[in-house]
PDB file of C-alpha atoms in Angstrom:
ATOM      1  CA  ILE A  75      24.225 -34.679  45.038  1.00 72.00           C
ATOM      2  CA  ALA A  76      20.640 -34.053  46.367  1.00 78.00           C
ATOM      3  CA  GLU A  77      21.265 -30.672  47.857  1.00 67.00           C
ATOM      4  CA  ILE A  78      23.129 -29.583  44.432  1.00 67.00           C
ATOM      5  CA  PHE A  79      20.082 -30.916  42.378  1.00 71.00           C
ATOM      6  CA  GLY A  80      17.869 -29.134  44.858  1.00 73.00           C
ATOM      7  CA  LYS A  81      16.354 -31.842  46.446  1.00 79.00           C
ATOM      8  CA  VAL A  82      14.484 -32.018  49.901  1.00 84.00           C
ATOM      9  CA  SER A  83      17.016 -35.105  50.665  1.00 84.00           C
ATOM     10  CA  GLY A  84      19.722 -32.776  50.317  1.00 74.00           C
ATOM     11  CA  VAL A  85      21.776 -31.728  53.648  1.00 64.00           C
ATOM     12  CA  HIS A  86      19.994 -28.263  53.395  1.00 63.00           C
ATOM     13  CA  HIS A  87      16.676 -30.109  52.153  1.00 71.00           C
ATOM     14  CA  GLY A  88      17.445 -28.324  48.658  1.00 66.00           C
ATOM     15  CA  CYS A  89      17.918 -24.689  50.153  1.00 66.00           C
ATOM     16  CA  GLY A  90      21.789 -24.656  49.488  1.00 57.00           C
ATOM     17  CA  PHE A  91      21.920 -25.425  45.964  1.00 50.00           C
ATOM     18  CA  ASP A  92      24.268 -24.571  43.374  1.00 52.00           C
ATOM     19  CA  LEU A  93      21.898 -21.598  41.688  1.00 52.00           C
ATOM     20  CA  HIS A  94      22.214 -23.518  38.713  1.00 47.00           C
ATOM     21  CA  ILE A  95      19.393 -26.068  39.023  1.00 52.00           C
ATOM     22  CA  SER A  96      15.873 -25.806  39.323  1.00 54.00           C
ATOM     23  CA  ASP A  97      13.563 -28.312  40.964  1.00 53.00           C
ATOM     24  CA  MET A  98       9.651 -27.675  41.018  1.00 57.00           C
ATOM     25  CA  LYS A  99       8.520 -31.509  41.781  1.00 57.00           C
ATOM     26  CA  GLY A 100      10.604 -31.257  44.820  1.00 57.00           C
ATOM     27  CA  PRO A 101      10.573 -27.974  47.109  1.00 56.00           C
ATOM     28  CA  GLY A 102       9.737 -25.757  44.266  1.00 61.00           C
ATOM     29  CA  HIS A 103      13.252 -23.981  43.709  1.00 56.00           C
ATOM     30  CA  VAL A 104      13.354 -21.915  40.578  1.00 62.00           C
ATOM     31  CA  GLY A 105      16.847 -21.634  39.657  1.00 57.00           C
ATOM     32  CA  VAL A 106      18.325 -17.859  39.505  1.00 52.00           C
ATOM     33  CA  ARG A 107      21.724 -17.966  38.257  1.00 51.00           C
ATOM     34  CA  MET A 108      21.089 -16.060  35.322  1.00 53.00           C
ATOM     35  CA  ALA A 109      23.918 -14.404  32.568  1.00 53.00           C
ATOM     36  CA  THR A 110      22.425 -10.948  32.865  1.00 61.00           C
ATOM     37  CA  LEU A 111      22.654  -9.460  36.883  1.00 73.00           C
ATOM     38  CA  GLY A 112      19.192  -8.605  37.503  1.00 73.00           C
ATOM     39  CA  SER A 113      17.236 -10.856  34.978  1.00 74.00           C
ATOM     40  CA  ASN A 114      16.196 -13.209  37.764  1.00 84.00           C
ATOM     41  CA  VAL A 115      14.063 -10.374  39.142  1.00 90.00           C
ATOM     42  CA  PRO A 116      11.390 -10.216  36.192  1.00 90.00           C
ATOM     43  CA  MET A 117      11.754 -14.193  36.093  1.00 88.00           C
ATOM     44  CA  TYR A 118      10.293 -14.503  39.613  1.00 91.00           C
ATOM     45  CA  VAL A 119       7.270 -11.701  38.805  1.00 95.00           C
ATOM     46  CA  GLY A 120       6.016 -14.247  36.328  1.00 93.00           C
ATOM     47  CA  PHE A 121       7.000 -17.046  38.637  1.00 91.00           C
ATOM     48  CA  ALA A 122       4.642 -15.083  41.498  1.00 95.00           C
ATOM     49  CA  TRP A 123       2.316 -14.365  38.785  1.00 96.00           C
ATOM     50  CA  THR A 124       1.995 -18.271  38.407  1.00 93.00           C
ATOM     51  CA  LEU A 125       1.301 -18.727  42.100  1.00 93.00           C
ATOM     52  CA  LYS A 126      -1.539 -16.598  42.104  1.00 96.00           C
ATOM     53  CA  GLN A 127      -3.365 -18.158  39.773  1.00 96.00           C
ATOM     54  CA  LYS A 128      -2.732 -21.287  41.330  1.00 94.00           C
ATOM     55  CA  GLY A 129      -4.494 -19.293  44.316  1.00 93.00           C
ATOM     56  CA  ASP A 130      -3.212 -21.518  47.035  1.00 92.00           C
ATOM     57  CA  GLY A 131      -1.594 -18.813  49.098  1.00 92.00           C
ATOM     58  CA  GLN A 132       2.097 -19.741  48.403  1.00 93.00           C
ATOM     59  CA  VAL A 133       4.648 -16.791  48.031  1.00 95.00           C
ATOM     60  CA  ALA A 134       7.559 -16.753  45.971  1.00 93.00           C
ATOM     61  CA  MET A 135      11.090 -14.990  47.851  1.00 93.00           C
ATOM     62  CA  LEU A 136      14.033 -13.787  45.690  1.00 91.00           C
ATOM     63  CA  TYR A 137      17.361 -12.834  46.899  1.00 88.00           C
ATOM     64  CA  VAL A 138      19.520 -10.097  45.124  1.00 88.00           C
ATOM     65  CA  GLY A 139      22.272  -8.383  45.782  1.00 87.00           C
ATOM     66  CA  ASP A 140      22.499  -4.139  45.788  1.00 88.00           C
ATOM     67  CA  GLY A 141      24.448  -4.547  42.486  1.00 86.00           C
ATOM     68  CA  ALA A 142      21.355  -6.185  40.578  1.00 85.00           C
ATOM     69  CA  MET A 143      18.998  -3.433  42.124  1.00 88.00           C
ATOM     70  CA  SER A 144      21.065  -1.362  39.364  1.00 84.00           C
ATOM     71  CA  GLU A 145      19.661  -2.810  36.625  1.00 83.00           C
ATOM     72  CA  GLY A 146      16.590  -1.684  34.691  1.00 86.00           C
ATOM     73  CA  THR A 147      15.201  -4.769  34.246  1.00 89.00           C
ATOM     74  CA  CYS A 148      14.667  -4.794  38.174  1.00 90.00           C
ATOM     75  CA  TYR A 149      12.692  -1.273  37.772  1.00 91.00           C
ATOM     76  CA  GLU A 150      10.302  -2.865  34.989  1.00 94.00           C
ATOM     77  CA  ALA A 151       9.846  -6.047  36.885  1.00 95.00           C
ATOM     78  CA  MET A 152       8.996  -3.942  40.138  1.00 96.00           C
ATOM     79  CA  ASN A 153       6.181  -1.953  38.013  1.00 96.00           C
ATOM     80  CA  ILE A 154       4.803  -5.388  36.726  1.00 97.00           C
ATOM     81  CA  GLY A 155       4.887  -7.352  40.139  1.00 97.00           C
ATOM     82  CA  ALA A 156       3.348  -4.070  41.949  1.00 97.00           C
ATOM     83  CA  LEU A 157       0.500  -3.411  38.936  1.00 97.00           C
ATOM     84  CA  TYR A 158      -0.222  -7.208  39.010  1.00 97.00           C
ATOM     85  CA  LYS A 159       0.178  -7.466  42.972  1.00 97.00           C
ATOM     86  CA  VAL A 160       1.918 -11.099  42.691  1.00 98.00           C
ATOM     87  CA  PRO A 161       2.997 -12.774  45.911  1.00 98.00           C
ATOM     88  CA  LEU A 162       6.630 -12.201  45.805  1.00 97.00           C
ATOM     89  CA  VAL A 163       9.222 -11.112  48.679  1.00 97.00           C
ATOM     90  CA  LEU A 164      11.939  -9.293  47.141  1.00 96.00           C
ATOM     91  CA  VAL A 165      15.173  -9.500  49.664  1.00 95.00           C
ATOM     92  CA  ILE A 166      17.857  -7.133  48.877  1.00 94.00           C
ATOM     93  CA  ASP A 167      21.169  -7.528  50.840  1.00 92.00           C
ATOM     94  CA  ASN A 168      22.836  -4.270  50.643  1.00 93.00           C
ATOM     95  CA  ASN A 169      25.962  -5.028  51.953  1.00 88.00           C
ATOM     96  CA  ASN A 170      27.306  -1.557  50.285  1.00 84.00           C
ATOM     97  CA  TRP A 171      29.277  -3.133  47.697  1.00 82.00           C
ATOM     98  CA  ALA A 172      27.969  -4.103  44.084  1.00 82.00           C
ATOM     99  CA  MET A 173      31.100  -6.620  43.313  1.00 78.00           C
ATOM    100  CA  THR A 174      33.573  -3.607  43.826  1.00 77.00           C
ATOM    101  CA  THR A 175      31.769  -0.612  43.730  1.00 81.00           C
ATOM    102  CA  PRO A 176      30.426   0.913  46.721  1.00 82.00           C
ATOM    103  CA  ILE A 177      26.884   1.919  47.008  1.00 83.00           C
ATOM    104  CA  SER A 178      27.932   5.450  47.407  1.00 86.00           C
ATOM    105  CA  ARG A 179      29.009   5.085  43.459  1.00 86.00           C
ATOM    106  CA  GLN A 180      25.801   2.954  42.729  1.00 84.00           C
ATOM    107  CA  SER A 181      22.810   5.419  44.310  1.00 85.00           C
ATOM    108  CA  VAL A 182      21.995   8.477  45.540  1.00 89.00           C
ATOM    109  CA  ASP A 183      20.139   6.837  48.126  1.00 91.00           C
ATOM    110  CA  PRO A 184      21.720   4.113  50.452  1.00 90.00           C
ATOM    111  CA  ASP A 185      18.525   2.634  51.348  1.00 93.00           C
ATOM    112  CA  ILE A 186      17.801   0.463  47.846  1.00 92.00           C
ATOM    113  CA  SER A 187      14.302  -0.274  49.239  1.00 93.00           C
ATOM    114  CA  ASN A 188      13.321   3.321  48.843  1.00 94.00           C
ATOM    115  CA  ARG A 189      13.060   2.697  45.066  1.00 93.00           C
ATOM    116  CA  ALA A 190      10.207   0.257  45.653  1.00 94.00           C
ATOM    117  CA  LYS A 191       7.797   3.590  46.855  1.00 94.00           C
ATOM    118  CA  ALA A 192       7.606   4.543  43.413  1.00 94.00           C
ATOM    119  CA  PHE A 193       5.540   1.041  42.988  1.00 96.00           C
ATOM    120  CA  LYS A 194       4.000   1.734  46.013  1.00 96.00           C
ATOM    121  CA  MET A 195       5.385  -1.122  47.591  1.00 97.00           C
ATOM    122  CA  PRO A 196       5.693  -1.789  51.165  1.00 97.00           C
ATOM    123  CA  THR A 197       9.030  -2.355  52.715  1.00 97.00           C
ATOM    124  CA  TRP A 198      11.114  -3.265  55.032  1.00 98.00           C
ATOM    125  CA  ILE A 199      14.835  -2.225  56.399  1.00 98.00           C
ATOM    126  CA  VAL A 200      16.474  -4.752  58.675  1.00 97.00           C
ATOM    127  CA  ASP A 201      19.487  -5.223  60.233  1.00 95.00           C
ATOM    128  CA  GLY A 202      20.870  -8.468  59.155  1.00 94.00           C
ATOM    129  CA  SER A 203      23.341  -9.073  62.193  1.00 93.00           C
ATOM    130  CA  ASP A 204      19.833  -9.198  64.079  1.00 94.00           C
ATOM    131  CA  MET A 205      17.915 -12.443  63.784  1.00 93.00           C
ATOM    132  CA  LEU A 206      14.887 -11.543  65.567  1.00 95.00           C
ATOM    133  CA  ALA A 207      14.369  -8.313  63.379  1.00 96.00           C
ATOM    134  CA  LEU A 208      15.005 -10.572  60.400  1.00 96.00           C
ATOM    135  CA  ARG A 209      12.627 -12.924  61.693  1.00 97.00           C
ATOM    136  CA  LYS A 210       9.751 -10.258  62.459  1.00 98.00           C
ATOM    137  CA  ALA A 211      10.150  -8.395  59.250  1.00 98.00           C
ATOM    138  CA  PHE A 212      10.434 -11.604  57.280  1.00 97.00           C
ATOM    139  CA  ASP A 213       7.030 -12.670  58.881  1.00 98.00           C
ATOM    140  CA  GLU A 214       5.425 -10.002  57.848  1.00 98.00           C
ATOM    141  CA  ALA A 215       6.727  -9.594  54.444  1.00 98.00           C
ATOM    142  CA  VAL A 216       5.341 -13.073  53.862  1.00 97.00           C
ATOM    143  CA  ALA A 217       2.123 -12.331  55.433  1.00 98.00           C
ATOM    144  CA  THR A 218       1.906  -8.978  52.995  1.00 98.00           C
ATOM    145  CA  ALA A 219       2.555 -11.021  50.139  1.00 98.00           C
ATOM    146  CA  ARG A 220      -0.097 -13.761  50.815  1.00 96.00           C
ATOM    147  CA  THR A 221      -2.292 -10.460  50.674  1.00 95.00           C
ATOM    148  CA  GLY A 222      -1.538  -9.665  46.952  1.00 92.00           C
ATOM    149  CA  GLN A 223       1.284  -7.483  46.987  1.00 94.00           C
ATOM    150  CA  MET A 224       4.930  -7.369  46.037  1.00 97.00           C
ATOM    151  CA  VAL A 225       6.979  -6.543  48.689  1.00 98.00           C
ATOM    152  CA  VAL A 226      10.430  -5.412  49.481  1.00 97.00           C
ATOM    153  CA  VAL A 227      12.932  -6.414  52.450  1.00 98.00           C
ATOM    154  CA  GLU A 228      16.125  -4.560  52.262  1.00 97.00           C
ATOM    155  CA  VAL A 229      18.610  -6.492  54.870  1.00 96.00           C
ATOM    156  CA  LYS A 230      21.662  -4.224  55.665  1.00 95.00           C
ATOM    157  CA  ASN A 231      25.067  -5.870  56.432  1.00 91.00           C
ATOM    158  CA  THR A 232      28.562  -5.500  56.011  1.00 86.00           C
ATOM    159  CA  ARG A 233      30.650  -7.675  53.438  1.00 84.00           C
ATOM    160  CA  TRP A 234      33.389  -8.751  55.742  1.00 81.00           C
ATOM    161  CA  GLY A 235      35.446  -9.668  52.891  1.00 80.00           C
ATOM    162  CA  ALA A 236      36.006  -9.796  48.836  1.00 76.00           C
ATOM    163  CA  HIS A 237      33.261 -10.482  46.709  1.00 74.00           C
ATOM    164  CA  TYR A 238      34.128 -13.788  45.652  1.00 73.00           C
ATOM    165  CA  TYR A 239      36.921 -16.123  47.193  1.00 72.00           C
ATOM    166  CA  GLY A 240      40.461 -15.617  45.890  1.00 78.00           C
ATOM    167  CA  GLN A 241      39.819 -12.059  45.228  1.00 79.00           C
ATOM    168  CA  SER A 242      41.940  -9.378  46.020  1.00 81.00           C
ATOM    169  CA  VAL A 243      40.516  -6.467  48.582  1.00 82.00           C
ATOM    170  CA  LYS A 244      42.727  -3.745  47.579  1.00 83.00           C
ATOM    171  CA  TYR A 245      39.848  -1.780  46.067  1.00 82.00           C
ATOM    172  CA  ARG A 246      38.438  -1.359  49.736  1.00 81.00           C
ATOM    173  CA  ASP A 247      39.228   1.233  52.416  1.00 81.00           C
ATOM    174  CA  ASP A 248      36.696   0.571  54.829  1.00 81.00           C
ATOM    175  CA  ASN A 249      38.589  -1.879  57.227  1.00 80.00           C
ATOM    176  CA  ASP A 250      37.643  -0.125  60.000  1.00 85.00           C
ATOM    177  CA  GLU A 251      34.154  -0.951  59.350  1.00 85.00           C
ATOM    178  CA  VAL A 252      34.673  -4.331  58.696  1.00 83.00           C
ATOM    179  CA  ALA A 253      36.319  -4.737  61.890  1.00 87.00           C
ATOM    180  CA  TYR A 254      33.496  -3.175  64.059  1.00 87.00           C
ATOM    181  CA  ALA A 255      30.826  -5.243  62.064  1.00 86.00           C
ATOM    182  CA  MET A 256      33.469  -8.411  62.622  1.00 86.00           C
ATOM    183  CA  GLU A 257      33.562  -7.792  66.532  1.00 90.00           C
ATOM    184  CA  ASN A 258      29.867  -6.292  66.903  1.00 90.00           C
ATOM    185  CA  LYS A 259      27.597  -7.367  64.206  1.00 87.00           C
ATOM    186  CA  ASP A 260      28.452 -11.417  64.131  1.00 88.00           C
ATOM    187  CA  ALA A 261      24.849 -13.127  63.682  1.00 86.00           C
ATOM    188  CA  VAL A 262      25.890 -15.951  64.998  1.00 85.00           C
ATOM    189  CA  LYS A 263      27.967 -14.691  67.840  1.00 85.00           C
ATOM    190  CA  ASN A 264      24.836 -12.506  69.028  1.00 84.00           C
TER     191      ASN A 264
END
């Protein structure tokens, strides 16, 4: 129950939560499950603006999927975040699928973080199966965000299964890529 409520006393110290619960008095978790895909990005820009006003060096971090980044609210929020220099690390999980839509049908550029260049944001693209590269990228991104910049870290992954448990994967034709990733790109095994 403590974990579901985002409490530090939870099994994962409030970080595993259900995404429907917020707890600003404990670990400083802002709930992000919204009815509209991508609407959490503007909310976090506002949260990061609040952190900037407090002036204690805290950085907000938001994790979104590649599908959310195709929403207009994300572009608007990135513009405002860059303009007001909010301390936000926007983490994009690019697993090549927005629910059932492949990246090739979402974007001309498969590197979603390139969109941040329009807002002069520092970006990192990192292999999600390389834990050391992830650590380095996040250390640099957080340090940069602390200087008063919104930054983007794009984590490239291969989704091994369906979007959610119980969904059919008949829409996918990338079985060889998935098999290769399971054998060679398992972050835990590596």
